[in-house]
C-alpha positions as a printed Julia matrix, in Angstrom:
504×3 Matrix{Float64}:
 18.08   42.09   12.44
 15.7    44.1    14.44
 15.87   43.7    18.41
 14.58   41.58   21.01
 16.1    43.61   24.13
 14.09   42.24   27.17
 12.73   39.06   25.09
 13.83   35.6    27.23
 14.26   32.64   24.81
 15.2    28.82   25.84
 17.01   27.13   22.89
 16.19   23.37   23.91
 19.14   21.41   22.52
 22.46   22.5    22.04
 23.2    20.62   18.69
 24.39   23.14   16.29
 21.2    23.75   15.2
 20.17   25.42   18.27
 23.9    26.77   18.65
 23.38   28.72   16.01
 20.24   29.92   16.44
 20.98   30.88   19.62
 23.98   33.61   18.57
 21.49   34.77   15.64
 18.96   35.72   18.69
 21.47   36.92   21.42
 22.87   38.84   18.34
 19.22   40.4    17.97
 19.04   41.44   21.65
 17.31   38.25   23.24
 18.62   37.09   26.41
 19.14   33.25   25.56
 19.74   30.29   27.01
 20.61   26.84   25.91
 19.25   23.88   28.12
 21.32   20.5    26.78
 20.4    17.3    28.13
 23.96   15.94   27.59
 27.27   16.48   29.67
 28.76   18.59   26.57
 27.19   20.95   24.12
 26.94   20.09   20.23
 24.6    17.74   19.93
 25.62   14.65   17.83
 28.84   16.02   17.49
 30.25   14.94   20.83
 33.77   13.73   21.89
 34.76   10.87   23.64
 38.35   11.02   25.17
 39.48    7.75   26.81
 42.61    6.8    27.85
 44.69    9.55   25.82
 42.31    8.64   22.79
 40.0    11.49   21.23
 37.25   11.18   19.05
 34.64   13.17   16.67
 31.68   10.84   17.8
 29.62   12.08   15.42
 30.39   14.6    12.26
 33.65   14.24   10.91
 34.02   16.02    7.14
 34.48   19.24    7.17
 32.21   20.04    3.97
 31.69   23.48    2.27
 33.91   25.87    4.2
 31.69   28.95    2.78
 28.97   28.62    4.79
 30.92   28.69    8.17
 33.25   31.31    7.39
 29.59   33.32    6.02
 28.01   32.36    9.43
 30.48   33.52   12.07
 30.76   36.67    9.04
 27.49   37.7    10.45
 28.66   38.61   13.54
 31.82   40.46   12.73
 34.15   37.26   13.02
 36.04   34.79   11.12
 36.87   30.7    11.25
 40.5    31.92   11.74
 39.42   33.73   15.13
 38.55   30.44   16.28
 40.76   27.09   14.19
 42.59   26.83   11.29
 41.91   24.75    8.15
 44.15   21.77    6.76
 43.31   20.89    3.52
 43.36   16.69    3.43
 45.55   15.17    0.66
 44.36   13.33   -0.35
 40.28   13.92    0.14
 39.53   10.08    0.94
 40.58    6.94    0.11
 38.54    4.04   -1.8
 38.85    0.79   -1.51
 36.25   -1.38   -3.71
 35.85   -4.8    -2.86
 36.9    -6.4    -6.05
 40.56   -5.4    -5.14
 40.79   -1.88   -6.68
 41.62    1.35   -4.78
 41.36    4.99   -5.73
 42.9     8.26   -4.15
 40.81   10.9    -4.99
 43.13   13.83   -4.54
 43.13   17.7    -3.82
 44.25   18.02   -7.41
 41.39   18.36   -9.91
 43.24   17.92  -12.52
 44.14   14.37  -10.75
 40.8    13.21  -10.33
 40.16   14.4   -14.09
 42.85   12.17  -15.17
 41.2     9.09  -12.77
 38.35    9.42  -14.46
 39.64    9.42  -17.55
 41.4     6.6   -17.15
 37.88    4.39  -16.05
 36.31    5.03  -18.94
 36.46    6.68  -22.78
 36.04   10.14  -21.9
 35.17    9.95  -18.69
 37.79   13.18  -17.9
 35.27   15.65  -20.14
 32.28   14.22  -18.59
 33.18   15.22  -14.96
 34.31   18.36  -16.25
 30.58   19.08  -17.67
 28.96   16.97  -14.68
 31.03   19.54  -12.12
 30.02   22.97  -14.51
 26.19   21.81  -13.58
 27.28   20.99  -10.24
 28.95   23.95   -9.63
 26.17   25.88  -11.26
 23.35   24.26   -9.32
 25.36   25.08   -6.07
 25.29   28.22   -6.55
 21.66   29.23   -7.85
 20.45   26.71   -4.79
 22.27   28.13   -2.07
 21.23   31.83   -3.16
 17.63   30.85   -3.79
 16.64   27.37   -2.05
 19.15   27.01    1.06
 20.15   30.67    2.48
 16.9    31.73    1.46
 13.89   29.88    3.47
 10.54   29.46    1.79
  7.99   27.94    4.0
  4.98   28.6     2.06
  3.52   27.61   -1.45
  3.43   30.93   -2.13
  7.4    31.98   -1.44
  7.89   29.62   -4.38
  5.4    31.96   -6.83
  8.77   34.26   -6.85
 10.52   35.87   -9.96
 13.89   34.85   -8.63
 12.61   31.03   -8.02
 11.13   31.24  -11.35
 14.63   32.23  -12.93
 16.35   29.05  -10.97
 13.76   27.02  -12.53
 15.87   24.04  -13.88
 17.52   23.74  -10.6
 14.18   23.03   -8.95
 13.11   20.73  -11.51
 15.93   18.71  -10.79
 13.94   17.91   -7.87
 11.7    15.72  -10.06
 14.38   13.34  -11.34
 16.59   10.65   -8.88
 20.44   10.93   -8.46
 20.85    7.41  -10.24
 19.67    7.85  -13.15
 21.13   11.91  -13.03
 25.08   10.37  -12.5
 24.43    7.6   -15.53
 23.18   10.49  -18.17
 27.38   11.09  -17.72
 29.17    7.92  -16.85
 28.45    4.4   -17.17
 31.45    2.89  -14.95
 29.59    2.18  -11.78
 33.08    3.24   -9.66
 32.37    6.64  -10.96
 29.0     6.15  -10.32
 29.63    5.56   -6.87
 32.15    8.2    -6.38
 29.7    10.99   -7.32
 27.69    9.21   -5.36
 28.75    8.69   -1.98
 27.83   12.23   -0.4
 24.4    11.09   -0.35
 25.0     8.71    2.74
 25.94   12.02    4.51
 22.42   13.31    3.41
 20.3    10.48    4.77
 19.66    8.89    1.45
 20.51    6.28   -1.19
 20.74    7.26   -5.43
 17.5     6.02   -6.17
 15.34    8.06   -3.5
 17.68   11.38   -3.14
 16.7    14.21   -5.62
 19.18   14.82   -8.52
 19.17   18.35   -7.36
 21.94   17.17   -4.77
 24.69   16.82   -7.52
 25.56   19.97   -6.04
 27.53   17.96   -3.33
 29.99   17.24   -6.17
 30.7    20.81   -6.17
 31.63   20.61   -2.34
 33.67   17.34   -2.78
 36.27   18.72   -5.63
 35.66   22.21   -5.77
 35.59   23.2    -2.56
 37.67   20.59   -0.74
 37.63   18.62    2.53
 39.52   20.06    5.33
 40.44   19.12    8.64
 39.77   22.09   11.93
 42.54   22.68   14.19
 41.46   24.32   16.79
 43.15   27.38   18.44
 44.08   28.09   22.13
 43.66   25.04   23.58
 40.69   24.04   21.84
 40.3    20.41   20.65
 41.02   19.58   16.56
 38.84   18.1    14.22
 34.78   18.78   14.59
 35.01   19.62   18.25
 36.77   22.74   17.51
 33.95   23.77   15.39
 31.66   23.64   18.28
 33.99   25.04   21.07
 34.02   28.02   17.89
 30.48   28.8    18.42
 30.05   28.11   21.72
 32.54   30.47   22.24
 30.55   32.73   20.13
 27.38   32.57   21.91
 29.61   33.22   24.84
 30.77   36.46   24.1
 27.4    37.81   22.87
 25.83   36.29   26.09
 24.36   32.99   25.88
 24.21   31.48   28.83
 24.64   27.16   28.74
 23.43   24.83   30.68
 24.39   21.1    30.2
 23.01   17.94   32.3
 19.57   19.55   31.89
 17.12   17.05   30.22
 14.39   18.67   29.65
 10.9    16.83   30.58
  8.54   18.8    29.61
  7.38   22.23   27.5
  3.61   23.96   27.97
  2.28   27.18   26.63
  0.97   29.05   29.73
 -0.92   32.41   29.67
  2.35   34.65   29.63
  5.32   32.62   28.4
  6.03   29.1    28.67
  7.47   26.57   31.4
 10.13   24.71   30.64
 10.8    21.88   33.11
 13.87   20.1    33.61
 14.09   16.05   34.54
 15.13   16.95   38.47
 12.15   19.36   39.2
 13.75   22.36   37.72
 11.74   24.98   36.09
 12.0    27.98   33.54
  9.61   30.73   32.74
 10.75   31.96   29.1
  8.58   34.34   27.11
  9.36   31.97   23.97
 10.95   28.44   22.88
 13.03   27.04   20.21
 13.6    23.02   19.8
 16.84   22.11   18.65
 15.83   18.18   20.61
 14.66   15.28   17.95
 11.77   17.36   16.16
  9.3    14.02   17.0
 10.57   13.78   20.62
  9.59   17.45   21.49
  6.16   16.83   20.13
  5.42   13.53   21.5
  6.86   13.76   24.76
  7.48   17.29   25.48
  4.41   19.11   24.54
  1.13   18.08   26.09
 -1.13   16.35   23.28
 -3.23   19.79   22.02
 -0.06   21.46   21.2
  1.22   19.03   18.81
  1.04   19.83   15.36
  1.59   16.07   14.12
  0.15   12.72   15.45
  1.57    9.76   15.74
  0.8     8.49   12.13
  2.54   11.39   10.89
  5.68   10.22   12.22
  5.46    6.77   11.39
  4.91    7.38    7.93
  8.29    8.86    7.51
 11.07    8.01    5.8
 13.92    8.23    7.97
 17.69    8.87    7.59
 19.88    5.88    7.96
 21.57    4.78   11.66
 24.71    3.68   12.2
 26.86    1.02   13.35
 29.86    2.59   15.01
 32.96    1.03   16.34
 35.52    3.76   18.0
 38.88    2.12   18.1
 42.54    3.17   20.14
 45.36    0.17   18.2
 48.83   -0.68   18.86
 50.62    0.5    15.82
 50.02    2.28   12.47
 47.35    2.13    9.66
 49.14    3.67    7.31
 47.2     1.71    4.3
 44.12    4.18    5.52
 43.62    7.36    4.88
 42.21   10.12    7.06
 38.92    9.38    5.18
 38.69    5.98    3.83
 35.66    4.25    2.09
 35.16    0.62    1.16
 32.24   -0.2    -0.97
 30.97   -3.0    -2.81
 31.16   -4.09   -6.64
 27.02   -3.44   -6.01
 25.91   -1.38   -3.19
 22.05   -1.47   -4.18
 21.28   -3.66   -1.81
 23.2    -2.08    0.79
 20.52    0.72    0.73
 17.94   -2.05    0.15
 18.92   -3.49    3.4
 18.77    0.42    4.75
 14.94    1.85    3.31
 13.13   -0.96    1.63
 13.57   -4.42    3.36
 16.19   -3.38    6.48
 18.23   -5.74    7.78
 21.73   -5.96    8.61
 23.55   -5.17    5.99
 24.74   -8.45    3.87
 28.12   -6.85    2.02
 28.07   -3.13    3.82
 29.49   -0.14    2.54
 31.04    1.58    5.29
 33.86    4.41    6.08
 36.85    4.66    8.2
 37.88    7.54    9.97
 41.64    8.03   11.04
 42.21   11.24   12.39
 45.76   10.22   13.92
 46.73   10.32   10.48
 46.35   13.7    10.41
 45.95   15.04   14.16
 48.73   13.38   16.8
 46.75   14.34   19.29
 44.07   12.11   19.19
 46.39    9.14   20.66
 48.04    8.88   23.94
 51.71   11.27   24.7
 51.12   12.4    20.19
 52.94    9.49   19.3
 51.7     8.02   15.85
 53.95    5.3    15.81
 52.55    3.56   18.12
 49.14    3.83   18.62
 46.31    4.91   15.81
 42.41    6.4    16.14
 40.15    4.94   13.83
 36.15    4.53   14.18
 34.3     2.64   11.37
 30.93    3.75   10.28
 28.39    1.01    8.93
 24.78    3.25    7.45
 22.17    0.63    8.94
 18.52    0.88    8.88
 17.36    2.78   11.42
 14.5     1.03   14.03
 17.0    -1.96   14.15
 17.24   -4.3    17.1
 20.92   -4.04   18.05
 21.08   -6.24   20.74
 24.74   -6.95   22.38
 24.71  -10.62   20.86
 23.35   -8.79   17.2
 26.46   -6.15   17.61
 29.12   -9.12   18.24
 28.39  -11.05   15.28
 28.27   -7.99   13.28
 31.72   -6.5    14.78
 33.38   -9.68   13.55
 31.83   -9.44   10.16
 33.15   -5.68    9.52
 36.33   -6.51   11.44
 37.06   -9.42    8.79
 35.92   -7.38    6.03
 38.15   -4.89    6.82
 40.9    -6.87    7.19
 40.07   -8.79    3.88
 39.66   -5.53    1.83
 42.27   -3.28    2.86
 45.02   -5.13    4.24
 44.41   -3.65    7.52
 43.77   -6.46   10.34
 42.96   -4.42   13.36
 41.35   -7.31   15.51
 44.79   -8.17   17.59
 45.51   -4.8    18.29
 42.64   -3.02   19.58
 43.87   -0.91   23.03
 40.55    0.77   23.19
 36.85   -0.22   21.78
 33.7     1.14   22.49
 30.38    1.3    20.21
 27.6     3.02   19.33
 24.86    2.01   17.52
 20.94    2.25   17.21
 19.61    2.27   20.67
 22.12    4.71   21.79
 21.32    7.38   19.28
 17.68    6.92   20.42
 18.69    6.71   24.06
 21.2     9.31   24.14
 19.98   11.57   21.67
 16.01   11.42   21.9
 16.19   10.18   18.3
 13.63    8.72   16.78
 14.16    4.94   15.56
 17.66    5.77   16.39
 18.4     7.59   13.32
 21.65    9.11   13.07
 20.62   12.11   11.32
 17.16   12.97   11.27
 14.5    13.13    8.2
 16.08   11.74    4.71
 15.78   13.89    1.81
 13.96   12.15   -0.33
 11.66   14.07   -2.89
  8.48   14.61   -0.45
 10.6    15.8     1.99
 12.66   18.52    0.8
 12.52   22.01    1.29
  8.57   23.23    2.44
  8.16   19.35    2.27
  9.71   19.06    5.58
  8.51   20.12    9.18
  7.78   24.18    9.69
 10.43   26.04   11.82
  7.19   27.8    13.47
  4.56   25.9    15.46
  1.08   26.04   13.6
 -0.22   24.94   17.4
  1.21   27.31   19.45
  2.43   30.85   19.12
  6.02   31.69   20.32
  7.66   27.75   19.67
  9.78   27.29   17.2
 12.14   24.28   15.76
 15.77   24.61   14.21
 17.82   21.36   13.29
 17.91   18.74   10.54
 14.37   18.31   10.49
 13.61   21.42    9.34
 14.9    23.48    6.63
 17.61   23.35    4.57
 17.9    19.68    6.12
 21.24   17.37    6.96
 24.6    18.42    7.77
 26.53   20.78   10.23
 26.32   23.55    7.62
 22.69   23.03    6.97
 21.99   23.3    10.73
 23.85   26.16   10.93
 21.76   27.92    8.62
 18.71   26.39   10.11
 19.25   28.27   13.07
 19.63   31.14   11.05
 15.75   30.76    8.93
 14.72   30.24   13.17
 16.19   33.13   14.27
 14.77   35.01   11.26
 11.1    33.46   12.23
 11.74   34.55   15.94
 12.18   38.3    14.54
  9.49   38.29   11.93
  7.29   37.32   14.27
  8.06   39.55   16.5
């Protein structure tokens, strides 16, 4: 990277997005600074710690390991400076609501055998189906993800031309991709699931993503523990690059929402809610990409209108119920899925007609079955951590009388599908839902994770990571490319950075 010694730069949002970016640009020279409108840095990935209770409020897999042992690799370091890996065992637990339930394990010769046993060679069909996952991983990452192409033109490329069949899996839908190899729906679903982590549902989300197959068995879902004194689980991930940025000299500063950004003739002011006011020569977004241009910037700097934003189609939001209970859960594992004999209209309810999901599929997270120190004085035995994730439509009205009636519904369900009856034994109960993400994140119709990736809006599809209205802002984050995820934010910041030093 070439320098920007003497350059100021306010990263606006310290989600891992602009976490990232901002070591790529301190690494480069700039002097940086990270303005967070929240009491803690890392965006949706925030803790809540309540009465000897911990929890990952946000992100909680720990998805392809590569990419954050190649990003603190950039700057001379590795994950083991920082936390450790645990490798789950098994990866998650399934529960389908006609009574069956599935382990996928570590073992890939395991799951091969599962399959086997669902259907008449199911085993040699997720063989092949993980060779083209594995393959498509690889040419993607190399040539769609790590590389960024912005314009038409970036595509016109010999090495894009020689990954040809992985784009044109672009033009096909993960449905009908996963039933060209298996016609139980269970391992339909299976191969399937991932794509709630990308915003999406199988009939709208490219087939290209069958590369997330690759991630689940390949490369194996892992649990951080963090190192001197840092917390476990996703929180140690962002005390890791905070940390980072802190010894290459970004400086943080959290409880500053900021009100308002403007181009002026040298530089730009950046104003804070409470009257305070910077003077950086340039800016990069890491806030809700439609919150920075609708409320930050003044109305000629905004490269989209209002329309432009309506007409999206937006990543799911969630219905989230963070739970301290007397006693174990030992029937759950650390990730644990329940899904319905039909999920369609699950994700009907979610981009087509939303509503409230009828018969949800949902996920459990119980990191005490790992981690003892999520619950009060370590001790297991008597107390567990669980939060339960329902993907709703996002714009929802999630009144307090709406989120009552629906906690009893997933509370029963729960209870009904997995043997696990939680509702006498809850210590500790707080939620989170649709107005919170848009209240506490600046997200827009309270999605949890930003812009879906349906087919027209992947890769130059989605919003630029330069301003086309004003020279010197930039934007890093999901909205922008490579899209959803921690690790895909973590290389967003790094296609910013790059931008920052092009351009300069």
């Amino acid at each position: 990277m070439s320098s920007l010694a003497g350059t100021t730069i306010d990263v606006v949002g310290g989600g891992f997005g602009g976490l990232s970016t901002a070591c790529y640009l301190a690494d480069a020279g700039a002097d940086v600074r990270v303005l967070e409108k929240n009491e803690q840095l890392g965006g949706r990935a925030s803790r809540l710690e309540v009465d000897g209770f911990r929890f990952d409020m946000g992100p909680s897999w720990y998805l392809m390991p590569d990419v954050f042992e190649r990003f603190f690799g950039h700057f001379g370091k590795s994950t083991d400076d920082y936390y450790d890996l645990e490798r789950l065992d098994p990866h998650y637990r399934i529960f389908f609501k006609d009574g069956d339930r599935v382990d996928v394990s570590a073992d890939r010769a395991e799951v091969r055998e599962l399959f086997a046993e669902y259907e008449a060679g199911g085993g040699e069909a997720f063989d092949a189906y993980l060779e083209e996952s594995e393959s498509n991983y690889e040419l993607a990452m190399e040539n769609f993800v790590y590389e960024d192409r912005p314009r038409l033109r970036d595509w016109v490329d010999l090495d894009v031309m020689k990954a040809a069949p992985v784009g044109l899996k672009l033009l096909g839908n993960m449905q009908g991709h996963v039933e060209d190899y298996f016609e139980n729906p269970k391992l339909q679903q299976i191969m399937q699931y991932t794509l709630v982590f990308l915003g999406g549902a199988p009939h709208n989300t490219p087939a290209l993503y069958n590369m997330m197959s690759h991630v689940d068995f390949n490369l194996g879902v892992h649990y951080p523990v963090g190192k001197d004194d840092r917390d476990n689980g996703l929180g140690a991930v962002v005390d890791a690059v905070v940390d980072l940025g802190d010894e290459l000299g970004v400086e943080y500063v959290t409880d500053a929402p900021v009100a308002e950004i403007t181009r002026r003739k040298s530089g730009f002011l950046v104003a804070t809610e409470d009257g305070t006011e910077y003077h950086p020569d340039l800016v990069v977004s890491d806030a809700d990409y439609a919150h920075t241009e609708q409320e930050l910037l003044p109305e000629h700097e905004r490269q989209y209108d209002a329309d432009y934003w309506e007409s999206k189609t937006y990543a799911p939001s969630a219905f989230l119920i963070y739970m301290g209970v007397e006693g174990d859960v030992d029937e759950l594992a650390h990730h644990t899925l329940v899904l319905p004999e039909d999920w369609d209209p699950h994700f009907e309810q979610i981009f087509d007609e939303p509503a409230w999901p009828d018969d949800p599929a949902y996920y459990i997270c119980v990191p005490s079955e790992t981690d003892a120190t999520t619950v009060p004085e370590g001790d297991t035995d008597a107390y567990s951590n669980l939060f339960v994730l329902v993907p709703i439509a996002p714009g929802l009205d999630d009144d307090e009388a709406t989120r009552e009636r629906y906690r009893e519904k997933v509370l029963a369900d729960i209870a009904e599908n997995t043997g696990v009856d939680l509702r006498d034994r809850i210590a500790f109960e707080e939620q989170f839902s649709v107005s919170d993400f848009g209240e506490r994140y600046n997200s827009i119709q309270g999605t949890a994770l930003g812009l879906a990736h349906t087919l027209k809006q992947t890769a130059l599809l989605r919003p630029p990571h330069r301003s086309s209205a004003v020279d010197g802002l930039y934007f890093t984050g999901s909205f922008t490319t490579p899209g959803i995820g921690v690790p895909m934010c973590l290389i967003s910041g790094e296609h910013t950075a790059d931008a920052v030093i092009d351009d300069r």
